[in-house]
Amino acid sequence: MAQGVLKRKTGVIVGDDVLHLFNYAQEHKFAIPAINVTSSSTVVAALEAARDKKAPIILQMSQGGAAYFAGKGVKNGDQEASIAGAIAGAHYIRAVAPSYGIPVILHTDHCAKKLLPWLDGMMTEDEKYFEKHGEPLFSSHMIDLSEEEVEWNVQTTAKYLKRAAPMKQWLEMEIGITGGEEDGVNNEDVDNNSLYTQPEDIYHIYSTLVKISPYFSIAAGFGNVHGVYKPGNVKLHPELLGKHQAYVKDKIGAKEDKPVFLVFHGGSGSSKEEYTKAIGYGVVKVNLDTDLQYAYLTGIRDYVLKKKDYIMTQVGNPEGEDKPNK
């Protein structure tokens, strides 16, 4: 089991444990699902599923999901709700995760250029937590500057990795745009060529970041789209990931076939074959949001519809007109 390579077997893991877990995942050809959470109930649902499968899990908060954690009544003009909600969510996850007996990576999702104050606020809290506990509050963060010019993306990511490195904090970055829409970032109309990353870009990123820290991963575009669409509408080419790995391996003279930790964004709606191929090329993390939002919805929907006659009034239901509905 994966826990065999970890120093901390249960609860939120950080630093070398994250690195060892991703190495283990590559070696054993599996990826860890990254589940977007927005509340204590979605956290518990994800943790219960992982516990029942005896599997590690990544719990992640988006900027919007973090704001929801704080409450929709909190102003967010300077990302204050998203910062406060992410911090609150992180402390909640740290408190309950050990009870589930599995390793948990505590992560934050896409942070575009306009959302960088959110990342800055969370990393400030990471540094405060590190001073007290010797580790950051969050296991990892994602910076997504894929809409920006490539060199600015790489150099800005490097700046944030330098900040994360003393804490052994993981940083995920993106190159090549993920289509669709998420958290107010709309890429539904981008040129299809922008959805596919080139091997030269992957090598440039790898060679820049590895000089700073080994704790990073790359979400490389291979046709990914957020959301679920009709079959045939999304053209994934996971074989491109194999070309990226081969190119980097050749450039750095690596012994291992998969020197880069890769991430699969927009996993919802993908086929088992697409997952298997991508994982075979070194993907260690798969983002799943839309599919699991719907699964969560169906449980609530079906329960409410089944109990509809018990919630129409405070008093009176199929068991009697004087029966209270609690």
Tab-separated table of C-alpha atoms in Angstrom:
chain	number	residue	atom	x	y	z
A	1	MET	CA	0.000	0.000	0.000
A	2	ALA	CA	1.016	3.601	-0.566
A	3	GLN	CA	1.174	4.262	3.169
A	4	GLY	CA	4.250	2.054	3.347
A	5	VAL	CA	6.397	4.792	1.767
A	6	LEU	CA	5.054	7.569	3.988
A	7	LYS	CA	6.380	8.850	7.292
A	8	ARG	CA	2.913	10.187	8.195
A	9	LYS	CA	0.420	7.441	7.422
A	10	THR	CA	-2.854	9.273	7.953
A	11	GLY	CA	-4.170	12.810	7.825
A	12	VAL	CA	-2.707	15.697	5.850
A	13	ILE	CA	0.735	14.916	4.444
A	14	VAL	CA	3.375	17.423	3.332
A	15	GLY	CA	6.867	17.751	1.872
A	16	ASP	CA	8.759	14.518	1.266
A	17	ASP	CA	5.637	12.446	1.920
A	18	VAL	CA	3.901	14.138	-1.033
A	19	LEU	CA	6.949	13.489	-3.203
A	20	HIS	CA	7.146	9.842	-2.104
A	21	LEU	CA	3.430	9.331	-2.709
A	22	PHE	CA	3.645	10.701	-6.254
A	23	ASN	CA	6.727	8.549	-6.946
A	24	TYR	CA	4.842	5.518	-5.661
A	25	ALA	CA	1.845	6.385	-7.845
A	26	GLN	CA	4.027	6.587	-10.969
A	27	GLU	CA	5.777	3.314	-10.182
A	28	HIS	CA	2.493	1.482	-9.577
A	29	LYS	CA	0.616	3.205	-12.412
A	30	PHE	CA	-2.195	4.912	-10.619
A	31	ALA	CA	-3.214	8.516	-10.112
A	32	ILE	CA	-4.695	10.193	-7.064
A	33	PRO	CA	-8.129	11.786	-7.516
A	34	ALA	CA	-8.297	15.485	-6.681
A	35	ILE	CA	-11.768	16.357	-5.413
A	36	ASN	CA	-13.038	19.920	-5.188
A	37	VAL	CA	-14.647	20.601	-1.811
A	38	THR	CA	-16.747	23.573	-0.756
A	39	SER	CA	-18.075	22.661	2.701
A	40	SER	CA	-17.677	20.266	5.600
A	41	SER	CA	-20.228	17.919	4.050
A	42	THR	CA	-18.378	17.643	0.726
A	43	VAL	CA	-15.123	17.092	2.634
A	44	VAL	CA	-16.697	14.254	4.632
A	45	ALA	CA	-18.255	12.668	1.541
A	46	ALA	CA	-14.883	12.584	-0.231
A	47	LEU	CA	-13.025	11.303	2.837
A	48	GLU	CA	-15.570	8.533	3.409
A	49	ALA	CA	-15.215	7.332	-0.187
A	50	ALA	CA	-11.410	7.323	0.052
A	51	ARG	CA	-11.499	5.537	3.405
A	52	ASP	CA	-13.796	2.840	2.026
A	53	LYS	CA	-11.401	2.291	-0.883
A	54	LYS	CA	-8.355	2.480	1.430
A	55	ALA	CA	-6.864	4.989	-0.989
A	56	PRO	CA	-5.049	8.316	-0.725
A	57	ILE	CA	-6.947	11.394	-1.829
A	58	ILE	CA	-6.360	15.033	-2.729
A	59	LEU	CA	-8.862	17.535	-1.352
A	60	GLN	CA	-8.697	20.865	-3.120
A	61	MET	CA	-10.462	24.198	-2.905
A	62	SER	CA	-10.954	26.549	-5.819
A	63	GLN	CA	-11.088	30.296	-5.316
A	64	GLY	CA	-14.882	30.227	-5.543
A	65	GLY	CA	-15.175	27.117	-3.401
A	66	ALA	CA	-12.980	28.695	-0.736
A	67	ALA	CA	-15.179	31.805	-0.711
A	68	TYR	CA	-18.219	29.563	-0.272
A	69	PHE	CA	-16.512	27.973	2.733
A	70	ALA	CA	-16.394	31.432	4.332
A	71	GLY	CA	-19.983	32.223	3.368
A	72	LYS	CA	-21.539	33.998	0.422
A	73	GLY	CA	-22.313	37.014	2.604
A	74	VAL	CA	-18.627	37.891	2.977
A	75	LYS	CA	-17.202	40.498	0.587
A	76	ASN	CA	-14.500	39.198	-1.728
A	77	GLY	CA	-13.242	42.263	-3.576
A	78	ASP	CA	-9.670	41.720	-2.351
A	79	GLN	CA	-10.022	37.931	-2.100
A	80	GLU	CA	-10.648	38.220	1.643
A	81	ALA	CA	-13.481	35.665	1.597
A	82	SER	CA	-11.474	33.230	-0.522
A	83	ILE	CA	-8.442	33.572	1.754
A	84	ALA	CA	-10.463	33.214	4.956
A	85	GLY	CA	-12.503	30.321	3.564
A	86	ALA	CA	-9.448	28.444	2.328
A	87	ILE	CA	-7.730	28.818	5.701
A	88	ALA	CA	-10.864	27.722	7.578
A	89	GLY	CA	-11.319	24.767	5.250
A	90	ALA	CA	-7.682	23.773	5.657
A	91	HIS	CA	-7.913	23.751	9.453
A	92	TYR	CA	-11.144	21.738	9.300
A	93	ILE	CA	-9.604	19.163	6.963
A	94	ARG	CA	-6.492	18.914	9.146
A	95	ALA	CA	-8.718	18.328	12.186
A	96	VAL	CA	-10.889	15.553	10.759
A	97	ALA	CA	-8.660	13.823	8.174
A	98	PRO	CA	-6.707	11.628	10.656
A	99	SER	CA	-9.999	9.996	11.713
A	100	TYR	CA	-10.345	8.434	8.257
A	101	GLY	CA	-7.073	6.478	8.325
A	102	ILE	CA	-5.789	7.561	4.904
A	103	PRO	CA	-3.193	10.057	3.613
A	104	VAL	CA	-4.651	13.346	2.379
A	105	ILE	CA	-3.000	16.007	0.234
A	106	LEU	CA	-4.481	19.428	1.039
A	107	HIS	CA	-4.397	21.471	-2.149
A	108	THR	CA	-5.824	24.606	-3.775
A	109	ASP	CA	-6.999	24.663	-7.382
A	110	HIS	CA	-6.528	27.028	-10.369
A	111	CYS	CA	-5.117	30.436	-9.458
A	112	ALA	CA	-5.112	32.680	-12.518
A	113	LYS	CA	-3.208	35.980	-12.732
A	114	LYS	CA	-6.155	38.006	-11.466
A	115	LEU	CA	-6.420	35.705	-8.432
A	116	LEU	CA	-2.779	35.904	-7.317
A	117	PRO	CA	-3.719	37.953	-4.195
A	118	TRP	CA	-5.620	34.831	-3.083
A	119	LEU	CA	-2.475	32.712	-3.414
A	120	ASP	CA	-0.391	35.383	-1.684
A	121	GLY	CA	-2.787	35.417	1.271
A	122	MET	CA	-2.729	31.643	1.634
A	123	MET	CA	1.052	31.450	1.396
A	124	THR	CA	1.379	34.105	4.082
A	125	GLU	CA	-0.710	31.844	6.296
A	126	ASP	CA	1.447	28.866	5.243
A	127	GLU	CA	4.533	30.730	6.420
A	128	LYS	CA	2.941	31.570	9.775
A	129	TYR	CA	1.928	27.942	10.229
A	130	PHE	CA	5.413	26.796	9.221
A	131	GLU	CA	7.006	28.969	11.904
A	132	LYS	CA	4.914	27.228	14.565
A	133	HIS	CA	4.698	23.675	13.258
A	134	GLY	CA	7.619	23.162	10.875
A	135	GLU	CA	5.325	22.565	7.886
A	136	PRO	CA	2.959	24.673	5.761
A	137	LEU	CA	-0.784	24.739	6.381
A	138	PHE	CA	-1.460	23.475	2.848
A	139	SER	CA	0.383	20.551	1.270
A	140	SER	CA	0.339	22.269	-2.094
A	141	HIS	CA	-1.076	25.013	-4.271
A	142	MET	CA	-1.754	25.428	-7.962
A	143	ILE	CA	-0.740	28.492	-9.931
A	144	ASP	CA	-2.394	28.696	-13.345
A	145	LEU	CA	-0.917	31.320	-15.631
A	146	SER	CA	-1.618	29.325	-18.780
A	147	GLU	CA	-3.503	32.240	-20.340
A	148	GLU	CA	-0.396	34.414	-20.105
A	149	GLU	CA	2.725	34.566	-22.280
A	150	VAL	CA	4.803	31.412	-21.736
A	151	GLU	CA	7.952	33.055	-20.373
A	152	TRP	CA	6.004	35.205	-17.915
A	153	ASN	CA	4.133	32.083	-16.823
A	154	VAL	CA	7.364	30.174	-16.205
A	155	GLN	CA	9.232	32.966	-14.431
A	156	THR	CA	6.289	33.910	-12.207
A	157	THR	CA	5.774	30.262	-11.308
A	158	ALA	CA	9.477	30.057	-10.461
A	159	LYS	CA	9.087	33.055	-8.141
A	160	TYR	CA	6.300	31.327	-6.222
A	161	LEU	CA	8.199	28.037	-6.110
A	162	LYS	CA	11.118	29.888	-4.507
A	163	ARG	CA	8.716	31.070	-1.827
A	164	ALA	CA	7.311	27.562	-1.319
A	165	ALA	CA	10.659	25.720	-1.391
A	166	PRO	CA	11.848	26.469	2.182
A	167	MET	CA	8.605	24.879	3.440
A	168	LYS	CA	8.971	21.869	1.095
A	169	GLN	CA	5.574	22.854	-0.262
A	170	TRP	CA	4.409	21.397	-3.558
A	171	LEU	CA	3.453	23.702	-6.444
A	172	GLU	CA	1.415	22.665	-9.470
A	173	MET	CA	1.504	24.809	-12.596
A	174	GLU	CA	-0.310	24.739	-15.938
A	175	ILE	CA	0.907	25.168	-19.489
A	176	GLY	CA	-1.555	24.882	-22.344
A	177	ILE	CA	-5.081	26.085	-21.689
A	178	THR	CA	-7.807	23.843	-20.261
A	179	GLY	CA	-10.990	24.520	-22.223
A	180	GLY	CA	-14.455	25.096	-20.797
A	181	GLU	CA	-15.289	27.324	-17.839
A	182	GLU	CA	-14.385	27.219	-14.152
A	183	ASP	CA	-14.538	29.820	-11.392
A	184	GLY	CA	-15.274	32.659	-13.801
A	185	VAL	CA	-12.345	31.855	-16.124
A	186	ASN	CA	-13.985	31.097	-19.472
A	187	ASN	CA	-11.973	29.280	-22.149
A	188	GLU	CA	-14.895	27.893	-24.122
A	189	ASP	CA	-13.914	29.734	-27.311
A	190	VAL	CA	-10.126	29.373	-27.313
A	191	ASP	CA	-8.255	28.157	-30.371
A	192	ASN	CA	-7.948	24.343	-30.193
A	193	ASN	CA	-4.182	24.614	-30.718
A	194	SER	CA	-3.952	26.323	-27.328
A	195	LEU	CA	-5.248	23.137	-25.684
A	196	TYR	CA	-2.125	21.159	-26.640
A	197	THR	CA	1.252	21.732	-24.984
A	198	GLN	CA	4.562	21.332	-26.824
A	199	PRO	CA	7.453	19.156	-25.493
A	200	GLU	CA	9.859	22.099	-25.680
A	201	ASP	CA	7.678	24.028	-23.222
A	202	ILE	CA	7.629	21.114	-20.786
A	203	TYR	CA	11.411	20.877	-20.869
A	204	HIS	CA	11.772	24.627	-20.385
A	205	ILE	CA	9.506	24.513	-17.348
A	206	TYR	CA	11.165	21.432	-15.899
A	207	SER	CA	14.707	22.739	-16.356
A	208	THR	CA	13.780	26.078	-14.770
A	209	LEU	CA	11.872	24.731	-11.785
A	210	VAL	CA	14.023	21.717	-10.891
A	211	LYS	CA	16.894	24.075	-10.055
A	212	ILE	CA	14.698	25.553	-7.324
A	213	SER	CA	12.888	22.559	-5.849
A	214	PRO	CA	11.829	18.996	-6.732
A	215	TYR	CA	8.352	19.664	-5.356
A	216	PHE	CA	6.408	20.577	-8.485
A	217	SER	CA	4.103	19.106	-11.106
A	218	ILE	CA	2.922	20.229	-14.517
A	219	ALA	CA	-0.626	20.235	-15.859
A	220	ALA	CA	0.155	19.908	-19.557
A	221	GLY	CA	-2.678	20.479	-21.999
A	222	PHE	CA	-3.591	17.513	-24.187
A	223	GLY	CA	-7.076	18.653	-25.216
A	224	ASN	CA	-8.512	18.898	-21.704
A	225	VAL	CA	-11.835	20.635	-21.081
A	226	HIS	CA	-13.584	21.430	-17.805
A	227	GLY	CA	-17.070	19.969	-17.478
A	228	VAL	CA	-18.866	17.056	-19.137
A	229	TYR	CA	-19.702	17.017	-22.830
A	230	LYS	CA	-21.255	14.624	-25.319
A	231	PRO	CA	-18.919	11.844	-26.509
A	232	GLY	CA	-16.760	12.998	-29.415
A	233	ASN	CA	-16.898	16.689	-28.524
A	234	VAL	CA	-13.614	16.598	-26.612
A	235	LYS	CA	-10.487	15.317	-28.396
A	236	LEU	CA	-7.996	14.127	-25.797
A	237	HIS	CA	-4.537	13.066	-26.942
A	238	PRO	CA	-2.819	11.515	-23.907
A	239	GLU	CA	-0.098	10.143	-26.191
A	240	LEU	CA	1.316	13.691	-26.226
A	241	LEU	CA	2.236	13.210	-22.575
A	242	GLY	CA	4.471	10.306	-23.564
A	243	LYS	CA	6.261	12.573	-26.031
A	244	HIS	CA	6.797	15.150	-23.295
A	245	GLN	CA	8.357	12.570	-20.999
A	246	ALA	CA	10.590	11.177	-23.744
A	247	TYR	CA	11.762	14.663	-24.730
A	248	VAL	CA	12.654	15.641	-21.158
A	249	LYS	CA	14.295	12.274	-20.498
A	250	ASP	CA	16.512	12.714	-23.553
A	251	LYS	CA	17.383	16.317	-22.706
A	252	ILE	CA	18.432	15.628	-19.115
A	253	GLY	CA	19.794	12.117	-19.658
A	254	ALA	CA	17.420	10.638	-17.087
A	255	LYS	CA	17.408	6.940	-16.262
A	256	GLU	CA	13.714	6.928	-15.458
A	257	ASP	CA	11.195	6.975	-18.313
A	258	LYS	CA	8.895	9.468	-16.567
A	259	PRO	CA	10.968	12.255	-15.051
A	260	VAL	CA	8.035	14.706	-14.917
A	261	PHE	CA	5.066	14.571	-12.554
A	262	LEU	CA	2.057	15.308	-14.760
A	263	VAL	CA	-1.510	16.321	-13.917
A	264	PHE	CA	-4.742	15.525	-15.796
A	265	HIS	CA	-7.194	18.437	-15.651
A	266	GLY	CA	-10.820	18.189	-16.729
A	267	GLY	CA	-11.072	14.498	-15.860
A	268	SER	CA	-14.869	14.388	-15.632
A	269	GLY	CA	-16.517	12.503	-18.484
A	270	SER	CA	-13.285	10.859	-19.646
A	271	SER	CA	-13.158	7.185	-20.577
A	272	LYS	CA	-11.286	4.497	-18.661
A	273	GLU	CA	-8.983	4.123	-21.673
A	274	GLU	CA	-8.116	7.832	-21.597
A	275	TYR	CA	-7.382	7.659	-17.871
A	276	THR	CA	-5.255	4.539	-18.272
A	277	LYS	CA	-3.204	5.972	-21.132
A	278	ALA	CA	-2.582	9.274	-19.349
A	279	ILE	CA	-1.585	7.537	-16.114
A	280	GLY	CA	0.754	5.283	-18.080
A	281	TYR	CA	2.591	8.414	-19.234
A	282	GLY	CA	3.237	9.669	-15.718
A	283	VAL	CA	0.039	11.410	-14.610
A	284	VAL	CA	-0.128	11.257	-10.805
A	285	LYS	CA	-3.146	13.521	-10.159
A	286	VAL	CA	-6.530	13.635	-11.878
A	287	ASN	CA	-8.933	16.508	-11.240
A	288	LEU	CA	-12.546	15.413	-10.814
A	289	ASP	CA	-15.152	18.065	-10.129
A	290	THR	CA	-18.195	18.008	-12.411
A	291	ASP	CA	-18.774	14.240	-12.161
A	292	LEU	CA	-18.616	14.329	-8.380
A	293	GLN	CA	-20.723	17.467	-8.074
A	294	TYR	CA	-23.422	15.559	-9.932
A	295	ALA	CA	-22.962	12.425	-7.809
A	296	TYR	CA	-23.314	14.563	-4.675
A	297	LEU	CA	-26.402	16.236	-6.129
A	298	THR	CA	-28.122	12.969	-6.997
A	299	GLY	CA	-27.906	11.721	-3.408
A	300	ILE	CA	-29.535	14.889	-2.094
A	301	ARG	CA	-32.038	15.041	-4.953
A	302	ASP	CA	-33.220	11.455	-4.557
A	303	TYR	CA	-33.567	11.745	-0.785
A	304	VAL	CA	-35.548	14.982	-0.999
A	305	LEU	CA	-37.852	13.644	-3.697
A	306	LYS	CA	-38.456	10.457	-1.699
A	307	LYS	CA	-39.274	12.474	1.434
A	308	LYS	CA	-41.117	15.289	-0.348
A	309	ASP	CA	-44.325	14.801	1.611
A	310	TYR	CA	-42.407	15.251	4.867
A	311	ILE	CA	-41.037	18.698	4.021
A	312	MET	CA	-44.011	20.553	2.569
A	313	THR	CA	-45.227	21.738	5.984
A	314	GLN	CA	-43.917	21.800	9.550
A	315	VAL	CA	-46.751	19.575	10.759
A	316	GLY	CA	-48.488	16.788	8.870
A	317	ASN	CA	-47.098	13.972	6.747
A	318	PRO	CA	-48.115	10.518	5.432
A	319	GLU	CA	-47.868	9.159	8.996
A	320	GLY	CA	-50.548	11.526	10.281
A	321	GLU	CA	-51.807	15.064	9.991
A	322	ASP	CA	-50.546	15.908	13.498
A	323	LYS	CA	-47.065	14.423	12.997
A	324	PRO	CA	-44.279	17.021	13.182
A	325	ASN	CA	-41.665	17.133	10.426
A	326	LYS	CA	-38.233	17.366	12.020
